[in-house]
mmCIF file of N, CA and C in Angstrom:
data_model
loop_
_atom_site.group_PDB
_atom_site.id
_atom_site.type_symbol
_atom_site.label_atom_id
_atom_site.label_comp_id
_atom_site.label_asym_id
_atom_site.label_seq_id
_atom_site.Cartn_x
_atom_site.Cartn_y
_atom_site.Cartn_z
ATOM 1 N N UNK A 1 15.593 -9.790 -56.101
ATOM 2 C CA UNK A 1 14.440 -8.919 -55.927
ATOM 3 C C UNK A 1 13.540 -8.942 -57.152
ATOM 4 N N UNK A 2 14.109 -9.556 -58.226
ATOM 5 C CA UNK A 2 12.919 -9.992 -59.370
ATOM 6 C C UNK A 2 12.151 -11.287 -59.389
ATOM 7 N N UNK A 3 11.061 -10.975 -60.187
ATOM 8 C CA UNK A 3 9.928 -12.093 -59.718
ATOM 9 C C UNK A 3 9.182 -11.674 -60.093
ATOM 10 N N UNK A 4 7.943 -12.386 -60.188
ATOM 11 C CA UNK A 4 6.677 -12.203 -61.211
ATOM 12 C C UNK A 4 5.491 -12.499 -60.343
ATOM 13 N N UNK A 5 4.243 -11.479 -60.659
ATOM 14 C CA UNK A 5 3.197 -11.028 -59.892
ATOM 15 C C UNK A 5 2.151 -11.317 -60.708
ATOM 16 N N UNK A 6 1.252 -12.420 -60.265
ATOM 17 C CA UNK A 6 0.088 -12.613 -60.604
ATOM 18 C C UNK A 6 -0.981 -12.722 -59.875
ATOM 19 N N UNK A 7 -1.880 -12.340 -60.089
ATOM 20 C CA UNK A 7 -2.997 -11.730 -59.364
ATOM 21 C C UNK A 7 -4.329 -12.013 -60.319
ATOM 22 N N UNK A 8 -5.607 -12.968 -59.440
ATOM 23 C CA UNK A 8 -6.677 -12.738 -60.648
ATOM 24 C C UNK A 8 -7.567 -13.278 -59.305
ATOM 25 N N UNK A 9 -8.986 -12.704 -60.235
ATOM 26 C CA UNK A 9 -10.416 -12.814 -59.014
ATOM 27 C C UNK A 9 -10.979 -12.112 -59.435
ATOM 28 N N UNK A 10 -12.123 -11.866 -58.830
ATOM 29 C CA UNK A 10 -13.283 -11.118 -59.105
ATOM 30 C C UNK A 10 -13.206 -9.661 -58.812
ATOM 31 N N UNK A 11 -12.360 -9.183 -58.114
ATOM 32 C CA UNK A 11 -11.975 -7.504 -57.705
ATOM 33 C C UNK A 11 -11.146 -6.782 -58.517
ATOM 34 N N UNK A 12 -10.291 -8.388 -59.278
ATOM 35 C CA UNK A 12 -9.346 -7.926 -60.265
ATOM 36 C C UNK A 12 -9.486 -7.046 -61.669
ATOM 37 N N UNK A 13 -8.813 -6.415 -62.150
ATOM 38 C CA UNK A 13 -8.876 -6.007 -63.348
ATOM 39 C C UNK A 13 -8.459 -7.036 -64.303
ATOM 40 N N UNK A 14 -8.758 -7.167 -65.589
ATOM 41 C CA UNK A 14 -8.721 -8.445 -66.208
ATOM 42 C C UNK A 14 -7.759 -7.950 -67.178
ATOM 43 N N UNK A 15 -6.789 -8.657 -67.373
ATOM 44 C CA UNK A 15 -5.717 -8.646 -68.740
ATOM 45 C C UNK A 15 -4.558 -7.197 -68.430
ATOM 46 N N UNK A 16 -4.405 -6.523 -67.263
ATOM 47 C CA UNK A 16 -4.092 -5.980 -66.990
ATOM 48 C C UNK A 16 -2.566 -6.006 -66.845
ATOM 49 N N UNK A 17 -1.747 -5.524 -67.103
ATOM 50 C CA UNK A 17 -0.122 -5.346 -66.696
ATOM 51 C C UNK A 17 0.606 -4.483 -65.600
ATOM 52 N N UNK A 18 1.090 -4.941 -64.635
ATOM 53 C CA UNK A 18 0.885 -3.997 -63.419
ATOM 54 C C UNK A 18 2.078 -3.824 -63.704
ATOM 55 N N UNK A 19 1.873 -2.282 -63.414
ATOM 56 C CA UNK A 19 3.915 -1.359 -63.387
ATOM 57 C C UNK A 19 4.596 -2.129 -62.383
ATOM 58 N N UNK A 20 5.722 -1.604 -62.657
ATOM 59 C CA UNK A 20 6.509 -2.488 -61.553
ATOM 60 C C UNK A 20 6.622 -2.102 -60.609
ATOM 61 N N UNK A 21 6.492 -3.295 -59.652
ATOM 62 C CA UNK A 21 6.075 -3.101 -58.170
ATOM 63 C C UNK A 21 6.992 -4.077 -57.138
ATOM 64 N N UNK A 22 6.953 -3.616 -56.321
ATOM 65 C CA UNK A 22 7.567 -4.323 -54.675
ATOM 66 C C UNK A 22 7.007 -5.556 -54.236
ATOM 67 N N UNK A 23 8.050 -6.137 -53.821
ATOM 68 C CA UNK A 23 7.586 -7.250 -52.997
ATOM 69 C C UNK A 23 6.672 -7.125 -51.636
ATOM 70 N N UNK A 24 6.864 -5.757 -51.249
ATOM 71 C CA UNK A 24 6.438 -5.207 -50.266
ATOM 72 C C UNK A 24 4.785 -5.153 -50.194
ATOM 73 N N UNK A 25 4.640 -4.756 -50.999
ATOM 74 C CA UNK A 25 3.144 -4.757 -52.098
ATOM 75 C C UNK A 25 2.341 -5.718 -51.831
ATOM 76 N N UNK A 26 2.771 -6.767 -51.973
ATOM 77 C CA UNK A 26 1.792 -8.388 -51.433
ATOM 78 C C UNK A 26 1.075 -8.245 -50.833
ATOM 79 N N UNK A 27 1.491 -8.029 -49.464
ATOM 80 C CA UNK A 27 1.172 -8.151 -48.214
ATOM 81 C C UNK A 27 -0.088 -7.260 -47.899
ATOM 82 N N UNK A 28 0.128 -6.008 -48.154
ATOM 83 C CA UNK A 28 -1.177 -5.229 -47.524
ATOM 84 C C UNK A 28 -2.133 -5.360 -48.819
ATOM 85 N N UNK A 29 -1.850 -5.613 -50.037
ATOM 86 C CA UNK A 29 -2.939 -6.059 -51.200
ATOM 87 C C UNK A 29 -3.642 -7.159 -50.595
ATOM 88 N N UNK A 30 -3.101 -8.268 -50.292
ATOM 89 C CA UNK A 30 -3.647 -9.368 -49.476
ATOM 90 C C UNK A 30 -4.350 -9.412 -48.238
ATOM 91 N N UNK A 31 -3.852 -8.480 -47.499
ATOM 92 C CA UNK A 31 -4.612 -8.136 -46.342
ATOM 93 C C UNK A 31 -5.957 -7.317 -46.638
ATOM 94 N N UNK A 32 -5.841 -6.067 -47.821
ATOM 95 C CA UNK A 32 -6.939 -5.558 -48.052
ATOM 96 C C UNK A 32 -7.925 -6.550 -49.000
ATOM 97 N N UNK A 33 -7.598 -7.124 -49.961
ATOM 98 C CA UNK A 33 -8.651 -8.232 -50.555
ATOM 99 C C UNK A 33 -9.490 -9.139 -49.459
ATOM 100 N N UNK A 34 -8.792 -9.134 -48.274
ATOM 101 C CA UNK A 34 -9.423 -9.992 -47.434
ATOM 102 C C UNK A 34 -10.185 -9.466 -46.130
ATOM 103 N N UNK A 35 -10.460 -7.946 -46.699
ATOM 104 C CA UNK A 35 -11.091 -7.192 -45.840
ATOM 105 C C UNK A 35 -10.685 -7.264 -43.997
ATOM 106 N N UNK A 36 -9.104 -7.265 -44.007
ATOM 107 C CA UNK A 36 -8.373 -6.830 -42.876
ATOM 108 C C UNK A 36 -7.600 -5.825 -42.616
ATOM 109 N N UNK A 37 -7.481 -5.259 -41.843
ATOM 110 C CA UNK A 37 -6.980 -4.186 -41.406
ATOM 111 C C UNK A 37 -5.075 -3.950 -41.687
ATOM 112 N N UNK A 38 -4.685 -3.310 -42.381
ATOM 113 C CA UNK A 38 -3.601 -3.056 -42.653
ATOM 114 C C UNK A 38 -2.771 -1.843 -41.713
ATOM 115 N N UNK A 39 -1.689 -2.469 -41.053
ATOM 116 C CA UNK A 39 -0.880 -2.380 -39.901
ATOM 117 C C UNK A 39 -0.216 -1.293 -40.594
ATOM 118 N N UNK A 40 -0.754 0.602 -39.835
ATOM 119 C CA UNK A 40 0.046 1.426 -40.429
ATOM 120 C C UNK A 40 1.379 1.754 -40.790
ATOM 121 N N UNK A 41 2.266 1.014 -40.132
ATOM 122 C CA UNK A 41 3.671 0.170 -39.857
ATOM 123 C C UNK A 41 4.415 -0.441 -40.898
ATOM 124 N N UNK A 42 3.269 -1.147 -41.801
ATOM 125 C CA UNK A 42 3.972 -2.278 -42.543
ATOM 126 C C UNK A 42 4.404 -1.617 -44.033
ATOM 127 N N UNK A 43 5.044 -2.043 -44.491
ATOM 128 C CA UNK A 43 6.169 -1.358 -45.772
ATOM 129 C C UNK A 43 5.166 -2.436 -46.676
ATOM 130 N N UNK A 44 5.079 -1.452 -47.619
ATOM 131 C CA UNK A 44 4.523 -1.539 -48.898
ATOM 132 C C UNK A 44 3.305 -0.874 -48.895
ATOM 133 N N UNK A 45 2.257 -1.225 -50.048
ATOM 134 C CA UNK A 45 0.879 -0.120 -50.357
ATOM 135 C C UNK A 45 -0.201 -1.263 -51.189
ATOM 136 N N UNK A 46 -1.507 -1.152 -51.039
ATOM 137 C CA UNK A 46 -2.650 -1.569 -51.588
ATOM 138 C C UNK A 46 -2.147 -1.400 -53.244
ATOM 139 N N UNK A 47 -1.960 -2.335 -54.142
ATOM 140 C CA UNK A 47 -2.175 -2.309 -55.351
ATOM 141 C C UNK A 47 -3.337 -2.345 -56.311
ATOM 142 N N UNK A 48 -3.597 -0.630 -55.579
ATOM 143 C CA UNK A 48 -5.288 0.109 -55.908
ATOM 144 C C UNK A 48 -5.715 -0.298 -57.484
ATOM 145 N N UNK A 49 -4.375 0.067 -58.177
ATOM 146 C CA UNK A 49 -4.336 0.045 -59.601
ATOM 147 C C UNK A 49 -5.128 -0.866 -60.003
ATOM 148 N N UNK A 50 -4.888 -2.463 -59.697
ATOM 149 C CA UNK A 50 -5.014 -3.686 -60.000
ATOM 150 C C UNK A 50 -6.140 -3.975 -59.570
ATOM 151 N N UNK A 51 -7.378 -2.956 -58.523
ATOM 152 C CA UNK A 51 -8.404 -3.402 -58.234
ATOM 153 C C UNK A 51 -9.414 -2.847 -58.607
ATOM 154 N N UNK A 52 -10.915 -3.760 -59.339
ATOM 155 C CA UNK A 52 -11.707 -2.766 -60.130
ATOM 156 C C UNK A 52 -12.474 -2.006 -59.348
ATOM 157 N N UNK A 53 -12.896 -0.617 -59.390
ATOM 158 C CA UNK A 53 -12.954 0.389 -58.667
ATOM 159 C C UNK A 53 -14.501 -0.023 -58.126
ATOM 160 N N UNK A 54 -15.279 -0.960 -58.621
ATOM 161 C CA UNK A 54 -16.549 -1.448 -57.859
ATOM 162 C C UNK A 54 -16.184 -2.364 -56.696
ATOM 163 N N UNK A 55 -14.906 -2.867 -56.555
ATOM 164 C CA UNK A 55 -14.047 -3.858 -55.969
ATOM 165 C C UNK A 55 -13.830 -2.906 -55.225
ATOM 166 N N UNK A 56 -13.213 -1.476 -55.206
ATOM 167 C CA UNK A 56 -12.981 -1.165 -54.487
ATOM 168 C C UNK A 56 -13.294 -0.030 -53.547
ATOM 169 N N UNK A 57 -14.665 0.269 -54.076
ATOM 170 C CA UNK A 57 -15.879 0.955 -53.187
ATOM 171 C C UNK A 57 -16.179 0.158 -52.794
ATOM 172 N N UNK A 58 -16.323 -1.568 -52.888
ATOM 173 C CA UNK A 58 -16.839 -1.999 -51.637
ATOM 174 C C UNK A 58 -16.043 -2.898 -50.801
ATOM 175 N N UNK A 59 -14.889 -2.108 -50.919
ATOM 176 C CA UNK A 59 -14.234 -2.483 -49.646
ATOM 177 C C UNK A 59 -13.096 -1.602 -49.091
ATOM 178 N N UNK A 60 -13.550 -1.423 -48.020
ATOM 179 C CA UNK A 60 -12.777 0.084 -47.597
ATOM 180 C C UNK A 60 -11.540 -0.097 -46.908
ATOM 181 N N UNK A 61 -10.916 0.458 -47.070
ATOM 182 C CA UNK A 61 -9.715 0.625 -46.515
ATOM 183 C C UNK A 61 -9.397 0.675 -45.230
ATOM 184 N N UNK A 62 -9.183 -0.133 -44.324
ATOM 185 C CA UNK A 62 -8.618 0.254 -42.678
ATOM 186 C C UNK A 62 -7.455 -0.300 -42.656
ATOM 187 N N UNK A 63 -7.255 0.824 -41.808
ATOM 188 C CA UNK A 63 -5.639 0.721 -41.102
ATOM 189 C C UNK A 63 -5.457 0.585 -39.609
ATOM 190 N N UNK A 64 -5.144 -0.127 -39.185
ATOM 191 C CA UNK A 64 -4.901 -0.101 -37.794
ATOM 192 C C UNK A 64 -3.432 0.626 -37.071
ATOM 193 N N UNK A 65 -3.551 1.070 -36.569
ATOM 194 C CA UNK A 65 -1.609 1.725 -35.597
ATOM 195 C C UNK A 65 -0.959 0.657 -34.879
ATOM 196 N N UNK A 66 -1.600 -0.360 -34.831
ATOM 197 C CA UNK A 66 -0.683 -1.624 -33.958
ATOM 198 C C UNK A 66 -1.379 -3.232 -34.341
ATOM 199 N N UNK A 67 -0.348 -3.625 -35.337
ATOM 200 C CA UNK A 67 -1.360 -5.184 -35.175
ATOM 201 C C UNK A 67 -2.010 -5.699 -34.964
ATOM 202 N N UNK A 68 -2.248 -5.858 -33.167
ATOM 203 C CA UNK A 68 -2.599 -5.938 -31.979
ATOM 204 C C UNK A 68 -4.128 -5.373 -31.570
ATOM 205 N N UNK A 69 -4.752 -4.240 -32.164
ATOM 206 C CA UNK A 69 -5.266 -3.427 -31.785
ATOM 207 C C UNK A 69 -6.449 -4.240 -32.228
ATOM 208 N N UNK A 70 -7.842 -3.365 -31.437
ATOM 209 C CA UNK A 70 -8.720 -4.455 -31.387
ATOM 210 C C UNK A 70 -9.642 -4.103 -32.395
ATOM 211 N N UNK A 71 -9.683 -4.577 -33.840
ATOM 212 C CA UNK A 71 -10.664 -4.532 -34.843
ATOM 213 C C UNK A 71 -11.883 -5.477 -35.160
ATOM 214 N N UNK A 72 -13.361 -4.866 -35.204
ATOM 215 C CA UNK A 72 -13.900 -6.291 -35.563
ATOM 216 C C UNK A 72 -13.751 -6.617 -37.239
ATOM 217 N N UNK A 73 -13.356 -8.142 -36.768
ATOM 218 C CA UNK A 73 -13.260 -8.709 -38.378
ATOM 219 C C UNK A 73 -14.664 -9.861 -38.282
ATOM 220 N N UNK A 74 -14.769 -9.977 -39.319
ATOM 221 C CA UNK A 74 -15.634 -11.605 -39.065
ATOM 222 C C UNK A 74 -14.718 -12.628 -39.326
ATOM 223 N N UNK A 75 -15.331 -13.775 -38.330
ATOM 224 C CA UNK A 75 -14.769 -14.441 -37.446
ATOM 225 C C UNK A 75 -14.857 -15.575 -39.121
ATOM 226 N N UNK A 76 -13.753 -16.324 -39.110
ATOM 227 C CA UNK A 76 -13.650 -17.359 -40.519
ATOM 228 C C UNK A 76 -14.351 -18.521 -40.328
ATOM 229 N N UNK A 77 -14.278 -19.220 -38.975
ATOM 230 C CA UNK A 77 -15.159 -19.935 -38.878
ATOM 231 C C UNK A 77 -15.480 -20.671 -38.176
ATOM 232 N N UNK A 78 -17.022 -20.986 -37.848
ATOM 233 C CA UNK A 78 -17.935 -21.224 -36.810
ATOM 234 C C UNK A 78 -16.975 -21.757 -36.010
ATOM 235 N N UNK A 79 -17.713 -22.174 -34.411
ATOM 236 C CA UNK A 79 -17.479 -22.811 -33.766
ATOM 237 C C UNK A 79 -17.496 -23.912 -33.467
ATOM 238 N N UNK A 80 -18.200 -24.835 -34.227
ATOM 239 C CA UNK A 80 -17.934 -26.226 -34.695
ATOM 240 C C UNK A 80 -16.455 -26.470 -35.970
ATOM 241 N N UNK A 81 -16.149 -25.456 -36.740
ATOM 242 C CA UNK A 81 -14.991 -25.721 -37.760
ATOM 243 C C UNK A 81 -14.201 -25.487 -36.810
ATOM 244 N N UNK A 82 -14.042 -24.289 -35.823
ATOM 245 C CA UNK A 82 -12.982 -24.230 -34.864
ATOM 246 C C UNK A 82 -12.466 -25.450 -33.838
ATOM 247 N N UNK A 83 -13.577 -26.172 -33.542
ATOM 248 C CA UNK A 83 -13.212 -27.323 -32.741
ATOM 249 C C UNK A 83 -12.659 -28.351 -33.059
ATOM 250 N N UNK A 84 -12.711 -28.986 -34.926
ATOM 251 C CA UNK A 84 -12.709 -29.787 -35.327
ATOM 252 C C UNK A 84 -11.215 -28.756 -36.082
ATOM 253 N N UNK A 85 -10.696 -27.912 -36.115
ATOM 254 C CA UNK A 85 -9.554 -27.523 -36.468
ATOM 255 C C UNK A 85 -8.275 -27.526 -35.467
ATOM 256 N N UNK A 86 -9.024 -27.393 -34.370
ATOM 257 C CA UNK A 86 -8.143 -27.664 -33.034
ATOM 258 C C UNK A 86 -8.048 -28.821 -32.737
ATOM 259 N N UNK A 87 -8.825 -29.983 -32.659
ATOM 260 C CA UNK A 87 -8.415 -30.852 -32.652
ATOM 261 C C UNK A 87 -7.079 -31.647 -33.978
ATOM 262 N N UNK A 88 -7.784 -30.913 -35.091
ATOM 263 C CA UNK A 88 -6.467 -31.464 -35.734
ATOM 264 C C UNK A 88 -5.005 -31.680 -35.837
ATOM 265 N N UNK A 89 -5.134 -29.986 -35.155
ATOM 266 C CA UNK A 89 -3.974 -29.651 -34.610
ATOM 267 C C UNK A 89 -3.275 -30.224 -33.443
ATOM 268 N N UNK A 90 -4.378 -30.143 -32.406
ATOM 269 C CA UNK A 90 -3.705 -31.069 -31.391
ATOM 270 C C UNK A 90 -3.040 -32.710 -31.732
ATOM 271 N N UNK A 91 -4.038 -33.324 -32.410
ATOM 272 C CA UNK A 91 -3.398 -34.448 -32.635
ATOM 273 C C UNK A 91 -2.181 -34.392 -33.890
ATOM 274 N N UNK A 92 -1.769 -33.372 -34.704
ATOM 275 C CA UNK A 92 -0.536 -33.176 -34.999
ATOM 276 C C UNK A 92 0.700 -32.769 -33.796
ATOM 277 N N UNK A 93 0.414 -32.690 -33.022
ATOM 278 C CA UNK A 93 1.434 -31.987 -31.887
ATOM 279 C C UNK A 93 1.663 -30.420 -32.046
ATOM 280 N N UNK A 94 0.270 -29.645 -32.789
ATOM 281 C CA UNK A 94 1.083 -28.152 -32.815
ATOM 282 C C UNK A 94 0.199 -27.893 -31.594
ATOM 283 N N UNK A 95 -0.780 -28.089 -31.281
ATOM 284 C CA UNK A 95 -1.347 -27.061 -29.801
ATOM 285 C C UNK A 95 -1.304 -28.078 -28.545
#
């Protein structure tokens, strides 16, 4: 359960030492940096600490009650990258 946490970007706090924290932690930090909805469900917490507070007025916090549930996100990308990503895939044998 030990292991080492590094974290850097533009939301980040710089030179910073984060208390010790969970593995659990990752996950919805990652989900919130990427302006997605964090599954009220999931174990662990936003590592608010670690984000600079202009970082993090502008980006708000949602939570969703089910994975599943229907949030708008923006979409990653167009519909020409989507076609040319599916095809890649297909011709790997995953779709």
């Amino acid at each position: 359960r030990e292991g080492v946490l590094m974290i850097a970007g533009p939301p980040i706090k710089k030179g910073m030492a984060l208390p010790r924290t969970a593995i659990e932690d990752v996950v919805p930090t990652l989900l919130y940096l990427l302006g997605l909805p964090i599954p009220t469900d999931l174990d662990g917490r936003v590592l608010a600490e670690a984000i600079e507070e202009e970082g993090r007025a502008a980006v708000p916090l949602v939570q969703a009650s089910y994975w599943r549930e229907e949030v708008s996100c923006p979409k990653p990308y167009s519909v020409q990258q989507e076609a040319v990503l599916g095809k890649r895939l297909r011709d790997l044998g995953y779709l």
